[in-house]
XYZ file of C-alpha atoms in Angstrom:
409
model
C 8.638 -19.262 -7.869
C 8.753 -16.588 -10.556
C 5.301 -15.138 -11.422
C 3.407 -17.044 -8.774
C 0.568 -14.621 -9.553
C -0.290 -13.168 -12.984
C 1.941 -10.100 -13.490
C 0.366 -6.631 -13.453
C 1.945 -3.494 -14.847
C 2.377 -1.035 -17.714
C 3.925 -1.365 -21.174
C 4.910 1.522 -23.447
C 3.822 0.060 -26.811
C 0.182 1.111 -27.139
C 0.743 4.789 -26.492
C 4.334 5.385 -27.614
C 5.147 2.634 -30.101
C 8.852 2.256 -30.865
C 9.643 5.827 -29.813
C 9.195 5.895 -26.024
C 11.664 8.041 -24.070
C 13.106 7.847 -20.582
C 11.074 10.883 -19.542
C 7.831 9.198 -20.619
C 8.740 5.940 -18.869
C 9.537 7.748 -15.616
C 6.352 9.797 -15.853
C 4.230 6.670 -16.112
C 6.229 4.878 -13.414
C 5.749 7.791 -11.035
C 2.019 7.737 -11.709
C 1.834 4.003 -10.968
C 3.815 4.439 -7.758
C 1.548 7.218 -6.469
C -1.871 6.121 -7.759
C -1.947 2.424 -8.715
C 0.766 0.472 -6.884
C -1.506 -0.212 -3.916
C -3.854 -2.140 -6.220
C -1.144 -4.548 -7.424
C 0.277 -2.746 -10.482
C 4.074 -3.054 -10.311
C 5.900 -3.740 -13.621
C 7.104 -0.909 -15.881
C 8.091 -2.329 -19.277
C 9.957 -0.494 -22.056
C 8.776 -1.987 -25.326
C 10.426 -2.409 -28.724
C 13.419 -0.611 -30.267
C 14.798 1.205 -27.225
C 18.142 0.708 -29.005
C 17.112 2.669 -32.121
C 18.109 6.364 -31.919
C 15.797 7.672 -34.670
C 12.571 5.812 -33.798
C 9.692 8.280 -33.921
C 6.388 6.361 -34.136
C 4.833 2.891 -34.148
C 6.643 2.165 -37.403
C 10.017 0.412 -37.685
C 12.927 1.782 -39.713
C 14.437 -1.123 -41.681
C 18.219 -1.511 -41.566
C 18.781 1.468 -39.280
C 21.911 1.739 -37.128
C 21.334 0.160 -33.724
C 23.201 0.940 -30.525
C 25.202 -2.008 -29.199
C 28.330 -2.833 -27.256
C 31.427 -4.593 -28.571
C 29.795 -7.975 -27.970
C 26.709 -7.437 -30.122
C 24.452 -6.754 -27.123
C 21.927 -3.978 -27.705
C 22.097 -0.870 -25.530
C 19.592 1.944 -24.904
C 19.862 4.871 -27.330
C 21.306 7.670 -25.213
C 19.389 10.430 -27.022
C 16.176 8.787 -25.797
C 17.504 7.369 -22.498
C 20.086 9.881 -21.228
C 20.847 7.942 -18.047
C 22.321 5.167 -20.234
C 25.298 7.340 -21.131
C 28.791 6.045 -20.564
C 27.784 2.434 -21.099
C 25.478 2.368 -18.044
C 22.701 0.722 -20.043
C 19.367 0.491 -18.291
C 20.883 0.189 -14.808
C 20.147 3.814 -13.780
C 16.560 3.690 -15.089
C 15.957 0.348 -13.392
C 17.349 1.748 -10.143
C 15.042 4.758 -10.368
C 12.018 2.528 -10.890
C 13.081 0.179 -8.113
C 13.369 3.256 -5.917
C 9.653 3.839 -6.474
C 8.926 0.323 -5.185
C 8.242 -0.968 -8.704
C 9.848 -3.503 -11.066
C 11.518 -2.849 -14.415
C 11.141 -4.708 -17.708
C 12.320 -4.560 -21.316
C 11.290 -5.893 -24.703
C 13.721 -7.899 -26.839
C 13.558 -9.534 -30.234
C 14.678 -13.139 -30.442
C 18.078 -13.651 -32.010
C 20.926 -11.152 -32.346
C 21.433 -7.945 -34.347
C 22.337 -8.613 -37.963
C 24.890 -5.804 -37.607
C 26.686 -7.822 -34.913
C 26.875 -10.853 -37.214
C 28.129 -8.813 -40.181
C 30.868 -7.289 -38.032
C 31.848 -10.692 -36.572
C 31.731 -9.268 -33.061
C 32.825 -11.649 -30.295
C 30.240 -13.152 -27.952
C 31.003 -11.985 -24.419
C 32.491 -14.782 -22.314
C 32.719 -17.162 -25.287
C 35.189 -18.396 -27.869
C 32.581 -17.814 -30.582
C 31.508 -14.783 -32.581
C 28.032 -13.463 -33.284
C 28.435 -14.720 -36.860
C 28.878 -18.247 -35.484
C 25.522 -17.988 -33.719
C 23.480 -16.160 -36.364
C 21.185 -17.773 -38.908
C 20.883 -15.292 -41.831
C 18.022 -17.347 -43.274
C 15.865 -16.735 -40.210
C 14.560 -13.157 -40.226
C 11.440 -11.727 -38.584
C 8.747 -11.035 -41.202
C 7.864 -7.619 -39.759
C 11.106 -6.289 -38.291
C 14.472 -6.947 -39.988
C 16.726 -5.845 -37.098
C 17.698 -9.358 -36.087
C 18.837 -12.752 -37.296
C 17.501 -15.834 -35.573
C 20.083 -18.180 -34.103
C 21.452 -21.573 -35.078
C 20.222 -23.157 -31.902
C 22.067 -26.439 -32.406
C 25.385 -24.604 -32.021
C 26.998 -23.733 -28.660
C 27.461 -20.156 -29.879
C 23.693 -19.612 -29.693
C 23.469 -20.592 -26.031
C 26.549 -18.493 -25.269
C 24.964 -15.426 -26.864
C 21.709 -15.760 -24.926
C 23.677 -16.341 -21.718
C 25.615 -13.136 -22.394
C 22.589 -10.899 -22.868
C 20.808 -12.219 -19.788
C 23.929 -11.647 -17.697
C 23.795 -8.060 -18.933
C 20.087 -7.707 -18.131
C 20.642 -9.114 -14.649
C 23.449 -6.585 -14.070
C 21.054 -3.795 -15.064
C 18.423 -4.985 -12.589
C 15.848 -6.148 -15.136
C 12.833 -7.960 -13.630
C 10.806 -8.730 -16.772
C 11.752 -9.646 -20.354
C 9.199 -9.689 -23.155
C 10.677 -11.694 -26.035
C 9.079 -11.010 -29.412
C 8.760 -12.881 -32.724
C 8.632 -16.220 -30.952
C 5.373 -17.379 -29.310
C 3.574 -18.283 -32.535
C 6.690 -19.563 -34.320
C 6.478 -23.213 -33.266
C 7.975 -25.611 -34.117
C 10.951 -23.766 -35.603
C 11.553 -21.705 -32.435
C 10.983 -24.435 -29.869
C 14.682 -24.886 -29.121
C 15.231 -21.114 -29.118
C 12.593 -20.729 -26.417
C 14.451 -23.312 -24.365
C 17.781 -21.502 -24.782
C 16.253 -18.183 -23.735
C 14.602 -19.755 -20.701
C 17.796 -21.542 -19.704
C 19.795 -18.324 -20.031
C 17.265 -16.559 -17.827
C 17.518 -19.334 -15.233
C 21.319 -19.064 -15.136
C 21.583 -15.269 -14.914
C 21.276 -15.058 -11.141
C 18.164 -12.865 -11.049
C 14.451 -13.636 -10.962
C 13.159 -12.404 -14.321
C 9.639 -12.955 -15.659
C 9.817 -14.358 -19.198
C 6.994 -13.298 -21.517
C 6.666 -14.589 -25.101
C 5.012 -12.663 -27.970
C 3.195 -12.323 -30.262
C 0.390 -14.832 -30.491
C -1.497 -16.808 -31.095
C 0.707 -19.393 -29.451
C -0.293 -22.898 -30.600
C -2.498 -24.654 -28.065
C -0.869 -28.005 -28.794
C 2.395 -26.666 -27.349
C 0.840 -25.530 -24.054
C 2.898 -27.890 -21.902
C 6.154 -26.737 -23.470
C 5.170 -23.108 -22.920
C 4.284 -23.806 -19.290
C 7.689 -25.368 -18.726
C 9.807 -22.648 -20.331
C 7.882 -19.360 -20.004
C 5.911 -17.469 -17.372
C 3.416 -15.946 -19.805
C 2.724 -16.223 -23.506
C 0.401 -14.460 -25.876
C -2.732 -16.262 -27.007
C -3.532 -13.582 -29.603
C -1.859 -11.217 -32.003
C -1.740 -7.559 -30.912
C -5.018 -6.757 -29.167
C -6.559 -3.354 -29.805
C -9.760 -1.498 -28.928
C -12.103 -3.261 -31.351
C -15.231 -5.097 -30.138
C -14.710 -7.846 -32.718
C -11.321 -8.654 -31.211
C -12.776 -8.671 -27.711
C -15.636 -10.932 -28.775
C -13.121 -13.331 -30.330
C -11.215 -13.476 -27.043
C -13.990 -15.469 -25.382
C -13.193 -18.482 -27.559
C -9.453 -18.125 -26.940
C -9.958 -17.767 -23.188
C -12.175 -20.856 -23.134
C -9.431 -22.960 -24.751
C -6.528 -21.633 -22.685
C -8.013 -21.129 -19.198
C -7.133 -24.660 -18.043
C -3.437 -23.853 -18.479
C -3.340 -20.889 -16.088
C -1.513 -21.505 -12.832
C 1.349 -20.352 -10.602
C 4.366 -19.579 -12.768
C 2.604 -19.862 -16.128
C -0.172 -17.625 -17.438
C -1.854 -17.482 -20.877
C -1.682 -13.809 -21.869
C -4.638 -12.081 -23.539
C -2.384 -9.077 -24.256
C -2.411 -5.475 -23.146
C -5.336 -3.414 -21.925
C -6.068 -0.676 -24.516
C -7.725 1.723 -22.085
C -7.449 5.444 -21.536
C -5.122 7.614 -23.628
C -3.644 5.598 -26.498
C -1.697 6.218 -29.725
C -0.004 9.398 -28.560
C 1.406 10.018 -32.053
C -2.074 9.963 -33.666
C -3.592 13.447 -33.508
C -7.168 12.462 -34.357
C -7.650 9.574 -31.962
C -5.727 9.229 -28.761
C -8.452 7.717 -26.539
C -9.623 4.137 -26.464
C -12.404 3.288 -28.895
C -13.902 0.859 -26.397
C -17.089 2.003 -24.689
C -17.092 2.007 -20.909
C -19.182 -1.153 -21.017
C -16.674 -2.892 -23.296
C -13.841 -1.897 -20.998
C -15.636 -3.526 -18.066
C -16.150 -6.668 -20.141
C -12.459 -6.765 -21.052
C -11.288 -6.276 -17.469
C -13.740 -8.853 -16.170
C -12.734 -11.517 -18.702
C -8.992 -10.909 -18.231
C -9.383 -11.191 -14.449
C -11.635 -14.258 -14.575
C -9.180 -16.144 -16.820
C -6.197 -14.942 -14.706
C -4.499 -13.250 -17.635
C -1.552 -10.976 -16.903
C -2.684 -7.343 -16.855
C -0.572 -4.781 -18.725
C -1.906 -1.245 -19.117
C -1.411 0.368 -22.525
C -2.401 3.943 -21.623
C -0.321 7.034 -21.072
C -1.311 7.115 -17.409
C -0.664 10.794 -16.600
C -3.229 11.606 -19.329
C -5.884 9.322 -17.823
C -9.420 10.450 -17.223
C -11.299 9.615 -14.030
C -13.076 6.630 -15.539
C -9.781 4.989 -16.540
C -8.447 5.436 -13.016
C -11.655 4.054 -11.560
C -11.438 1.032 -13.880
C -7.825 0.281 -12.907
C -8.378 0.633 -9.169
C -11.311 -1.743 -8.573
C -9.510 -3.814 -5.963
C -12.172 -6.513 -5.673
C -12.199 -7.101 -9.446
C -8.404 -7.093 -9.777
C -8.117 -9.654 -6.990
C -10.158 -12.217 -8.940
C -7.211 -13.354 -11.054
C -4.940 -13.470 -8.016
C -7.103 -15.269 -5.464
C -9.121 -17.692 -7.636
C -8.243 -20.806 -9.587
C -9.675 -23.293 -12.066
C -11.738 -20.585 -13.764
C -13.811 -21.794 -16.703
C -16.864 -20.851 -18.770
C -20.241 -22.269 -17.840
C -21.890 -21.509 -21.177
C -21.571 -19.246 -24.186
C -24.152 -18.266 -26.778
C -24.350 -15.504 -29.361
C -25.961 -13.233 -26.775
C -24.525 -14.188 -23.405
C -21.614 -15.888 -21.691
C -20.975 -16.903 -18.072
C -17.754 -17.816 -16.254
C -17.115 -19.182 -12.773
C -13.905 -18.904 -10.745
C -13.695 -20.641 -7.332
C -11.760 -18.799 -4.653
C -8.559 -20.566 -3.627
C -9.438 -20.599 0.080
C -12.735 -22.363 -0.590
C -14.839 -19.552 0.858
C -16.892 -19.013 -2.278
C -16.674 -18.248 -5.977
C -16.866 -15.494 -8.537
C -19.576 -15.583 -11.180
C -19.333 -13.326 -14.235
C -22.062 -12.834 -16.831
C -21.294 -11.037 -20.096
C -23.816 -9.421 -22.419
C -22.448 -10.172 -25.890
C -25.513 -8.774 -27.642
C -26.378 -5.314 -28.922
C -29.392 -4.981 -26.615
C -29.983 -4.590 -22.873
C -30.274 -7.901 -21.001
C -31.587 -8.778 -17.545
C -29.098 -11.092 -15.821
C -29.003 -12.663 -12.373
C -26.583 -14.640 -10.246
C -29.421 -16.530 -8.546
C -28.845 -15.249 -4.985
C -28.515 -11.982 -3.118
C -24.851 -11.103 -3.643
C -22.722 -8.026 -4.232
C -21.927 -7.127 -7.835
C -18.324 -5.913 -7.824
C -18.549 -3.160 -10.458
C -21.776 -1.474 -9.391
C -22.066 -2.463 -5.736
C -25.631 -3.712 -6.336
C -26.616 -6.376 -3.788
C -29.887 -7.696 -5.241
C -28.243 -10.353 -7.424
C -29.952 -9.036 -10.557
C -28.874 -6.246 -12.901
C -29.724 -4.879 -16.317
C -26.639 -5.073 -18.518
C -26.273 -2.636 -21.422
C -24.861 -3.995 -24.694
C -21.319 -5.428 -24.409
C -21.256 -5.012 -20.612
C -20.379 -7.439 -17.826
C -21.363 -8.112 -14.224
C -19.356 -10.124 -11.713
C -20.511 -11.289 -8.293
C -18.700 -12.826 -5.360
C -20.922 -15.585 -4.003
C -20.044 -16.962 -0.595
C -19.924 -20.667 0.061
C -23.392 -22.083 0.562
C -24.883 -20.302 -2.435
C -26.245 -22.108 -5.491
C -24.133 -24.595 -7.415
C -23.048 -23.468 -10.887
C -21.687 -26.762 -12.175
């Protein structure tokens, strides 16, 4: 089964936007391999516009020339990814990352490049052209690179089959498809075509859908055709966004399970926004970062680091290497909230082997709060064993309580 556990890794968007380079990807991959792999971090994902030679920030350049092959399939810009020269695509970079014991992923936009449709390029392995597949009336509201597809036509399926054959030949392990998760119902069939193309490509590839919020009423469709899907728009280091995530997590937690994981989005920790000179560190307090990590792990969200890891401080590394906390989302199931008020929230997550459960208590208020798990148990962030702690504002505590402790409903 693909994504039997919630995926863990790194994505280039938060710190490098559309402008990430091969050197930066390899630097972060090397850091993961040497410092974080042992804790479960394994995916290295190149985010948006790797095919755009002049990308220089988080902003998109409308109607710029994109790099593609003769079949309308996007290729890495060689000035940013030198190993792609000679038509090699991402195969050399994927091989380098696989050589570190890690897995390689890419971001794609749904549809096909409008340039490919305008040039009437053939679809590889098909009798159709890209113009046959393209729907010029279906354009992403925030990035005009692509046309959506006419999904009732065979040309659309042929095009998606062709790009996933290419990705499989490169050695891609993860595909994040954008401009799709919140676009129900108009993209429902397109999601199916993408998933079917992935299934036929001959390689196990995690399929992630963005951005959110995905509609809750389509949860069963998402679970059938994707491995993870965003339940929120882009998540950044703002307490209001984190506070809002408790309601989203409460609604989506029942849909988390092997092969399908509601995605609370990336972890904006450490060194972020590398092209912003005045603010390149997370705005979250240390307490808020613990709350975020605890909630993501309790709800079994995928975990994708947004930081430039070689620039990490010691606290960021400590946060990302708490083995006992990271294991919560991988060894528990049926996690759900027990209660939530304006000041406090509690979640429980039974361990899969039946040996006990995890109990997390979150201080949502702006004041210190005394909280307790009701028994003598080890708190996984602090190591405290009394079962009671004082939580600063916006902080979290999480205990592992062995079987035989109190019942939490």
